[in-house]
């Protein structure tokens, strides 16, 4: 059985103090939930402080992720942060190819593939984000687009590596809009993504790889999304900015494991 994973993507929100205060408030709320992997992805500046706070207060089950990284190990790349630097600071995961990075910072499938492979080489788990725009969905290109993003984004990975990464399906039209995909809509896509992983890598890799959903996930819709068999967790933006609201979403995913047993 795949273990649910719920990640908070704070995007460009929360300064250092706010990030630490949030973590102190949030961590005890999920301290008893042992069946879900919980991940916080703050802005770069707060990463080491979050790692330290969680360690100091004994919340070792909550992992810290970066929202971005550079694929090269070091060099003249002003403003960038390498995966090695992230690892040295205790960061365990990294978002790769978020639609905001694709759209606003011109990230390509090839660049996303480089970063994915670099993250794995560095021992950091990539959360590879894919998703179609509204225009692509309306012109029936959803699966064509997703297939390309997976084919190119994960090119060159071994089946074992695919089994250990996270794929996040985030339809662009659902991000920050309040228009959540219906559980059935999302599950249909997750199933197709898994078929693509199976064809490109192996059935075992496809069955082991966790595919999480992102796009307007809230406490009010999380439980229903989690009942779908191919939805293995959530990547949460806006609703992760309040500790209580994010904790409720984590709780909804824990429900998934209880029902599956
Ligand atoms: P929202 O939850 O605010 O729609 O954002 C989703 C997202 O982009 C998470 O990475």
mmCIF file of C-alpha atoms and ligand atoms in Angstrom:
data_model
loop_
_atom_site.group_PDB
_atom_site.id
_atom_site.type_symbol
_atom_site.label_atom_id
_atom_site.label_comp_id
_atom_site.label_asym_id
_atom_site.label_seq_id
_atom_site.Cartn_x
_atom_site.Cartn_y
_atom_site.Cartn_z
ATOM 1 C CA UNK A 1 0.000 0.000 0.000
ATOM 2 C CA UNK A 2 1.239 3.487 -0.804
ATOM 3 C CA UNK A 3 1.706 5.744 2.183
ATOM 4 C CA UNK A 4 -0.190 9.039 1.832
ATOM 5 C CA UNK A 5 1.909 12.191 1.573
ATOM 6 C CA UNK A 6 0.580 15.677 2.200
ATOM 7 C CA UNK A 7 2.773 18.668 1.405
ATOM 8 C CA UNK A 8 2.334 22.367 2.108
ATOM 9 C CA UNK A 9 3.635 24.662 -0.603
ATOM 10 C CA UNK A 10 3.744 28.082 0.995
ATOM 11 C CA UNK A 11 4.967 29.700 -2.230
ATOM 12 C CA UNK A 12 6.237 33.247 -1.497
ATOM 13 C CA UNK A 13 4.541 33.564 1.883
ATOM 14 C CA UNK A 14 5.895 33.780 5.450
ATOM 15 C CA UNK A 15 9.112 35.363 6.646
ATOM 16 C CA UNK A 16 11.498 33.518 8.952
ATOM 17 C CA UNK A 17 9.686 34.395 12.182
ATOM 18 C CA UNK A 18 6.267 33.569 10.769
ATOM 19 C CA UNK A 19 7.519 30.274 9.374
ATOM 20 C CA UNK A 20 8.943 29.169 12.729
ATOM 21 C CA UNK A 21 5.827 30.293 14.622
ATOM 22 C CA UNK A 22 3.629 28.330 12.195
ATOM 23 C CA UNK A 23 5.748 25.203 12.593
ATOM 24 C CA UNK A 24 5.588 25.348 16.403
ATOM 25 C CA UNK A 25 1.826 25.616 16.214
ATOM 26 C CA UNK A 26 1.323 23.065 13.459
ATOM 27 C CA UNK A 27 3.631 20.202 14.474
ATOM 28 C CA UNK A 28 1.800 19.247 17.704
ATOM 29 C CA UNK A 29 -1.499 19.122 15.773
ATOM 30 C CA UNK A 30 -0.254 16.221 13.659
ATOM 31 C CA UNK A 31 2.075 14.624 16.204
ATOM 32 C CA UNK A 32 -0.142 11.546 16.597
ATOM 33 C CA UNK A 33 -0.615 10.884 12.900
ATOM 34 C CA UNK A 34 1.863 8.157 12.111
ATOM 35 C CA UNK A 35 0.431 6.907 8.825
ATOM 36 C CA UNK A 36 0.947 10.019 6.699
ATOM 37 C CA UNK A 37 4.117 11.666 5.435
ATOM 38 C CA UNK A 38 3.885 15.389 6.151
ATOM 39 C CA UNK A 39 6.022 17.904 4.288
ATOM 40 C CA UNK A 40 6.462 21.673 4.655
ATOM 41 C CA UNK A 41 7.897 23.661 1.738
ATOM 42 C CA UNK A 42 8.678 27.193 2.941
ATOM 43 C CA UNK A 43 10.638 29.859 1.053
ATOM 44 C CA UNK A 44 14.430 29.263 0.987
ATOM 45 C CA UNK A 45 15.195 31.628 3.870
ATOM 46 C CA UNK A 46 13.191 29.578 6.352
ATOM 47 C CA UNK A 47 14.475 26.108 5.390
ATOM 48 C CA UNK A 48 17.293 25.623 7.948
ATOM 49 C CA UNK A 49 15.220 27.160 10.747
ATOM 50 C CA UNK A 50 12.337 24.792 10.060
ATOM 51 C CA UNK A 51 14.656 21.781 9.986
ATOM 52 C CA UNK A 52 16.162 22.891 13.323
ATOM 53 C CA UNK A 53 12.820 23.666 14.960
ATOM 54 C CA UNK A 54 11.341 20.292 14.006
ATOM 55 C CA UNK A 55 14.433 18.455 15.194
ATOM 56 C CA UNK A 56 14.709 20.368 18.460
ATOM 57 C CA UNK A 57 11.052 19.813 19.300
ATOM 58 C CA UNK A 58 11.160 16.124 18.373
ATOM 59 C CA UNK A 59 8.855 16.256 15.335
ATOM 60 C CA UNK A 60 11.089 14.090 13.228
ATOM 61 C CA UNK A 61 8.285 12.751 11.049
ATOM 62 C CA UNK A 62 7.644 16.113 9.386
ATOM 63 C CA UNK A 63 10.029 16.660 6.486
ATOM 64 C CA UNK A 64 11.138 19.907 4.919
ATOM 65 C CA UNK A 65 11.124 20.524 1.157
ATOM 66 C CA UNK A 66 12.498 23.303 -1.027
ATOM 67 C CA UNK A 67 10.248 24.880 -3.629
ATOM 68 C CA UNK A 68 13.024 25.221 -6.177
ATOM 69 C CA UNK A 69 16.692 24.451 -6.838
ATOM 70 C CA UNK A 70 19.340 24.622 -9.531
ATOM 71 C CA UNK A 71 20.514 21.438 -11.231
ATOM 72 C CA UNK A 72 24.236 22.314 -11.168
ATOM 73 C CA UNK A 73 26.294 21.580 -8.070
ATOM 74 C CA UNK A 74 27.871 25.040 -7.888
ATOM 75 C CA UNK A 75 29.032 27.818 -10.171
ATOM 76 C CA UNK A 76 28.253 31.278 -11.485
ATOM 77 C CA UNK A 77 24.446 31.164 -11.185
ATOM 78 C CA UNK A 78 23.583 34.329 -9.291
ATOM 79 C CA UNK A 79 20.595 33.952 -7.019
ATOM 80 C CA UNK A 80 20.351 30.170 -7.287
ATOM 81 C CA UNK A 81 20.639 27.446 -4.634
ATOM 82 C CA UNK A 82 22.081 23.988 -5.323
ATOM 83 C CA UNK A 83 20.692 20.635 -4.256
ATOM 84 C CA UNK A 84 23.892 19.933 -2.308
ATOM 85 C CA UNK A 85 23.333 23.105 -0.271
ATOM 86 C CA UNK A 86 19.773 22.012 0.417
ATOM 87 C CA UNK A 87 20.864 18.557 1.492
ATOM 88 C CA UNK A 88 23.521 20.019 3.806
ATOM 89 C CA UNK A 89 20.736 22.011 5.492
ATOM 90 C CA UNK A 90 18.604 18.939 6.151
ATOM 91 C CA UNK A 91 16.151 19.391 3.285
ATOM 92 C CA UNK A 92 14.755 16.025 2.141
ATOM 93 C CA UNK A 93 12.537 16.856 -0.836
ATOM 94 C CA UNK A 94 12.280 19.438 -3.595
ATOM 95 C CA UNK A 95 9.434 20.611 -5.824
ATOM 96 C CA UNK A 96 10.359 20.373 -9.483
ATOM 97 C CA UNK A 97 8.424 21.835 -12.393
ATOM 98 C CA UNK A 98 5.633 23.557 -10.490
ATOM 99 C CA UNK A 99 3.335 25.207 -13.027
ATOM 100 C CA UNK A 100 4.225 28.645 -11.656
ATOM 101 C CA UNK A 101 7.897 27.893 -12.387
ATOM 102 C CA UNK A 102 6.999 26.600 -15.849
ATOM 103 C CA UNK A 103 4.819 29.593 -16.685
ATOM 104 C CA UNK A 104 6.479 32.531 -14.915
ATOM 105 C CA UNK A 105 10.112 31.403 -15.012
ATOM 106 C CA UNK A 106 10.080 29.585 -18.349
ATOM 107 C CA UNK A 107 11.094 26.175 -17.042
ATOM 108 C CA UNK A 108 11.058 23.487 -19.712
ATOM 109 C CA UNK A 109 10.530 19.718 -19.620
ATOM 110 C CA UNK A 110 14.236 19.253 -20.383
ATOM 111 C CA UNK A 111 15.301 21.531 -17.531
ATOM 112 C CA UNK A 112 12.844 19.772 -15.225
ATOM 113 C CA UNK A 113 14.377 16.439 -16.197
ATOM 114 C CA UNK A 114 17.878 17.731 -15.383
ATOM 115 C CA UNK A 115 16.733 18.885 -11.958
ATOM 116 C CA UNK A 116 14.847 15.666 -11.267
ATOM 117 C CA UNK A 117 17.907 13.574 -12.051
ATOM 118 C CA UNK A 118 20.201 15.922 -10.116
ATOM 119 C CA UNK A 119 17.919 15.738 -7.063
ATOM 120 C CA UNK A 120 17.927 11.928 -7.113
ATOM 121 C CA UNK A 121 21.727 11.909 -7.489
ATOM 122 C CA UNK A 122 21.946 14.169 -4.432
ATOM 123 C CA UNK A 123 19.635 11.958 -2.363
ATOM 124 C CA UNK A 124 16.781 14.466 -2.379
ATOM 125 C CA UNK A 125 13.313 13.231 -3.353
ATOM 126 C CA UNK A 126 11.830 15.227 -6.211
ATOM 127 C CA UNK A 127 8.121 16.052 -6.229
ATOM 128 C CA UNK A 128 7.656 16.387 -9.978
ATOM 129 C CA UNK A 129 4.668 18.567 -10.840
ATOM 130 C CA UNK A 130 2.613 18.134 -13.996
ATOM 131 C CA UNK A 131 -0.672 19.602 -15.143
ATOM 132 C CA UNK A 132 -2.629 20.973 -18.067
ATOM 133 C CA UNK A 133 -3.979 24.488 -18.589
ATOM 134 C CA UNK A 134 -7.694 25.187 -19.038
ATOM 135 C CA UNK A 135 -7.129 25.769 -22.744
ATOM 136 C CA UNK A 136 -5.387 22.412 -23.092
ATOM 137 C CA UNK A 137 -8.183 20.639 -21.213
ATOM 138 C CA UNK A 138 -10.879 22.286 -23.281
ATOM 139 C CA UNK A 139 -9.180 21.290 -26.510
ATOM 140 C CA UNK A 140 -8.933 17.658 -25.302
ATOM 141 C CA UNK A 141 -5.171 17.807 -24.960
ATOM 142 C CA UNK A 142 -4.976 16.902 -21.263
ATOM 143 C CA UNK A 143 -3.464 13.456 -21.692
ATOM 144 C CA UNK A 144 -1.222 14.476 -24.554
ATOM 145 C CA UNK A 145 0.256 17.262 -22.401
ATOM 146 C CA UNK A 146 0.621 15.090 -19.293
ATOM 147 C CA UNK A 147 2.153 12.264 -21.276
ATOM 148 C CA UNK A 148 4.766 14.640 -22.679
ATOM 149 C CA UNK A 149 5.524 16.121 -19.254
ATOM 150 C CA UNK A 150 6.041 12.633 -17.792
ATOM 151 C CA UNK A 151 7.910 11.212 -20.792
ATOM 152 C CA UNK A 152 10.396 14.087 -20.918
ATOM 153 C CA UNK A 153 10.426 15.065 -17.256
ATOM 154 C CA UNK A 154 11.270 11.562 -16.047
ATOM 155 C CA UNK A 155 13.425 10.489 -19.009
ATOM 156 C CA UNK A 156 16.474 8.441 -18.069
ATOM 157 C CA UNK A 157 15.224 7.405 -14.624
ATOM 158 C CA UNK A 158 15.335 3.744 -13.629
ATOM 159 C CA UNK A 159 12.138 1.982 -12.493
ATOM 160 C CA UNK A 160 13.505 1.902 -8.929
ATOM 161 C CA UNK A 161 14.067 5.639 -8.997
ATOM 162 C CA UNK A 162 10.535 6.247 -10.289
ATOM 163 C CA UNK A 163 9.146 4.086 -7.489
ATOM 164 C CA UNK A 164 10.750 6.423 -4.942
ATOM 165 C CA UNK A 165 9.789 9.828 -6.355
ATOM 166 C CA UNK A 166 6.522 11.746 -5.988
ATOM 167 C CA UNK A 167 4.444 12.962 -8.924
ATOM 168 C CA UNK A 168 2.065 15.853 -8.254
ATOM 169 C CA UNK A 169 -0.870 16.332 -10.612
ATOM 170 C CA UNK A 170 -1.818 19.988 -10.442
ATOM 171 C CA UNK A 171 -4.247 21.100 -13.139
ATOM 172 C CA UNK A 172 -3.291 24.723 -13.776
ATOM 173 C CA UNK A 173 -6.943 25.764 -13.895
ATOM 174 C CA UNK A 174 -7.435 24.519 -10.329
ATOM 175 C CA UNK A 175 -4.463 26.283 -8.733
ATOM 176 C CA UNK A 176 -5.443 29.224 -6.565
ATOM 177 C CA UNK A 177 -8.803 29.493 -8.334
ATOM 178 C CA UNK A 178 -11.117 27.681 -5.932
ATOM 179 C CA UNK A 179 -12.081 25.381 -8.846
ATOM 180 C CA UNK A 180 -10.986 22.030 -7.491
ATOM 181 C CA UNK A 181 -11.027 19.070 -9.865
ATOM 182 C CA UNK A 182 -13.776 16.655 -8.858
ATOM 183 C CA UNK A 183 -12.437 13.547 -7.121
ATOM 184 C CA UNK A 184 -13.447 11.462 -10.175
ATOM 185 C CA UNK A 185 -11.784 13.907 -12.605
ATOM 186 C CA UNK A 186 -8.568 13.860 -10.603
ATOM 187 C CA UNK A 187 -8.600 10.098 -10.100
ATOM 188 C CA UNK A 188 -9.102 9.493 -13.829
ATOM 189 C CA UNK A 189 -5.984 11.524 -14.535
ATOM 190 C CA UNK A 190 -3.996 9.804 -11.777
ATOM 191 C CA UNK A 191 -4.923 6.418 -13.235
ATOM 192 C CA UNK A 192 -3.771 7.547 -16.671
ATOM 193 C CA UNK A 193 -0.523 8.892 -15.208
ATOM 194 C CA UNK A 194 0.077 5.535 -13.547
ATOM 195 C CA UNK A 195 -0.538 3.770 -16.865
ATOM 196 C CA UNK A 196 2.023 6.054 -18.465
ATOM 197 C CA UNK A 197 4.533 5.259 -15.705
ATOM 198 C CA UNK A 198 3.877 1.573 -16.207
ATOM 199 C CA UNK A 199 4.423 1.790 -19.969
ATOM 200 C CA UNK A 200 7.544 3.965 -19.636
ATOM 201 C CA UNK A 201 9.146 2.177 -16.658
ATOM 202 C CA UNK A 202 7.469 -0.874 -15.108
ATOM 203 C CA UNK A 203 4.225 -1.950 -13.486
ATOM 204 C CA UNK A 204 5.977 -2.205 -10.113
ATOM 205 C CA UNK A 205 7.375 1.328 -10.403
ATOM 206 C CA UNK A 206 3.941 2.672 -11.374
ATOM 207 C CA UNK A 207 2.285 0.927 -8.451
ATOM 208 C CA UNK A 208 4.839 2.197 -5.953
ATOM 209 C CA UNK A 209 5.113 5.819 -7.150
ATOM 210 C CA UNK A 210 2.957 8.176 -5.133
ATOM 211 C CA UNK A 211 0.794 10.506 -7.202
ATOM 212 C CA UNK A 212 -0.614 13.383 -5.189
ATOM 213 C CA UNK A 213 -3.202 15.974 -6.221
ATOM 214 C CA UNK A 214 -2.876 19.749 -5.980
ATOM 215 C CA UNK A 215 -5.213 22.612 -6.866
ATOM 216 C CA UNK A 216 -7.606 24.282 -4.407
ATOM 217 C CA UNK A 217 -7.409 21.449 -1.851
ATOM 218 C CA UNK A 218 -9.164 22.577 1.349
ATOM 219 C CA UNK A 219 -10.324 20.962 4.590
ATOM 220 C CA UNK A 220 -13.821 20.782 3.062
ATOM 221 C CA UNK A 221 -12.848 18.755 -0.014
ATOM 222 C CA UNK A 222 -9.743 16.838 1.111
ATOM 223 C CA UNK A 223 -11.496 13.807 2.583
ATOM 224 C CA UNK A 224 -13.481 13.175 -0.585
ATOM 225 C CA UNK A 225 -10.413 13.488 -2.802
ATOM 226 C CA UNK A 226 -8.528 11.048 -0.586
ATOM 227 C CA UNK A 227 -11.152 8.339 -0.960
ATOM 228 C CA UNK A 228 -10.105 7.881 -4.592
ATOM 229 C CA UNK A 229 -7.811 4.874 -5.014
ATOM 230 C CA UNK A 230 -5.183 6.544 -7.204
ATOM 231 C CA UNK A 231 -4.922 9.779 -5.197
ATOM 232 C CA UNK A 232 -2.087 9.274 -2.721
ATOM 233 C CA UNK A 233 -2.107 12.619 -0.991
ATOM 234 C CA UNK A 234 -2.179 16.352 -1.628
ATOM 235 C CA UNK A 235 0.003 19.327 -2.485
ATOM 236 C CA UNK A 236 -1.648 22.283 -0.818
ATOM 237 C CA UNK A 237 -1.115 25.988 -1.469
ATOM 238 C CA UNK A 238 -3.489 28.545 0.039
ATOM 239 C CA UNK A 239 -5.116 26.228 2.587
ATOM 240 C CA UNK A 240 -1.714 25.260 3.997
ATOM 241 C CA UNK A 241 -0.975 28.776 5.228
ATOM 242 C CA UNK A 242 -3.019 28.308 8.415
ATOM 243 C CA UNK A 243 -1.759 25.550 10.754
ATOM 244 C CA UNK A 244 -5.254 24.358 11.740
ATOM 245 C CA UNK A 245 -6.483 24.182 8.170
ATOM 246 C CA UNK A 246 -3.424 22.271 6.951
ATOM 247 C CA UNK A 247 -3.654 19.906 9.930
ATOM 248 C CA UNK A 248 -7.269 19.121 8.977
ATOM 249 C CA UNK A 249 -6.145 18.171 5.479
ATOM 250 C CA UNK A 250 -3.432 15.912 6.911
ATOM 251 C CA UNK A 251 -6.056 14.321 9.133
ATOM 252 C CA UNK A 252 -8.282 13.658 6.111
ATOM 253 C CA UNK A 253 -5.433 11.716 4.478
ATOM 254 C CA UNK A 254 -4.862 9.673 7.584
ATOM 255 C CA UNK A 255 -8.492 8.594 7.172
ATOM 256 C CA UNK A 256 -7.480 7.053 3.858
ATOM 257 C CA UNK A 257 -5.112 4.589 5.507
ATOM 258 C CA UNK A 258 -7.644 3.666 8.172
ATOM 259 C CA UNK A 259 -10.333 2.940 5.566
ATOM 260 C CA UNK A 260 -7.949 0.981 3.347
ATOM 261 C CA UNK A 261 -6.927 -1.418 6.097
HETATM 262 P P1 LIG B 1 -3.735 26.158 -4.149
HETATM 263 O O1 LIG B 1 -3.932 25.078 -3.134
HETATM 264 O O2 LIG B 1 -3.638 27.532 -3.543
HETATM 265 O O3 LIG B 1 -4.720 26.062 -5.279
HETATM 266 O O4 LIG B 1 -2.287 25.903 -4.805
HETATM 267 C C1 LIG B 1 -1.968 24.638 -5.259
HETATM 268 C C2 LIG B 1 -0.520 24.590 -5.551
HETATM 269 O O5 LIG B 1 -0.039 25.205 -6.477
HETATM 270 C C3 LIG B 1 0.337 23.798 -4.664
HETATM 271 O O6 LIG B 1 1.603 23.608 -5.224
#
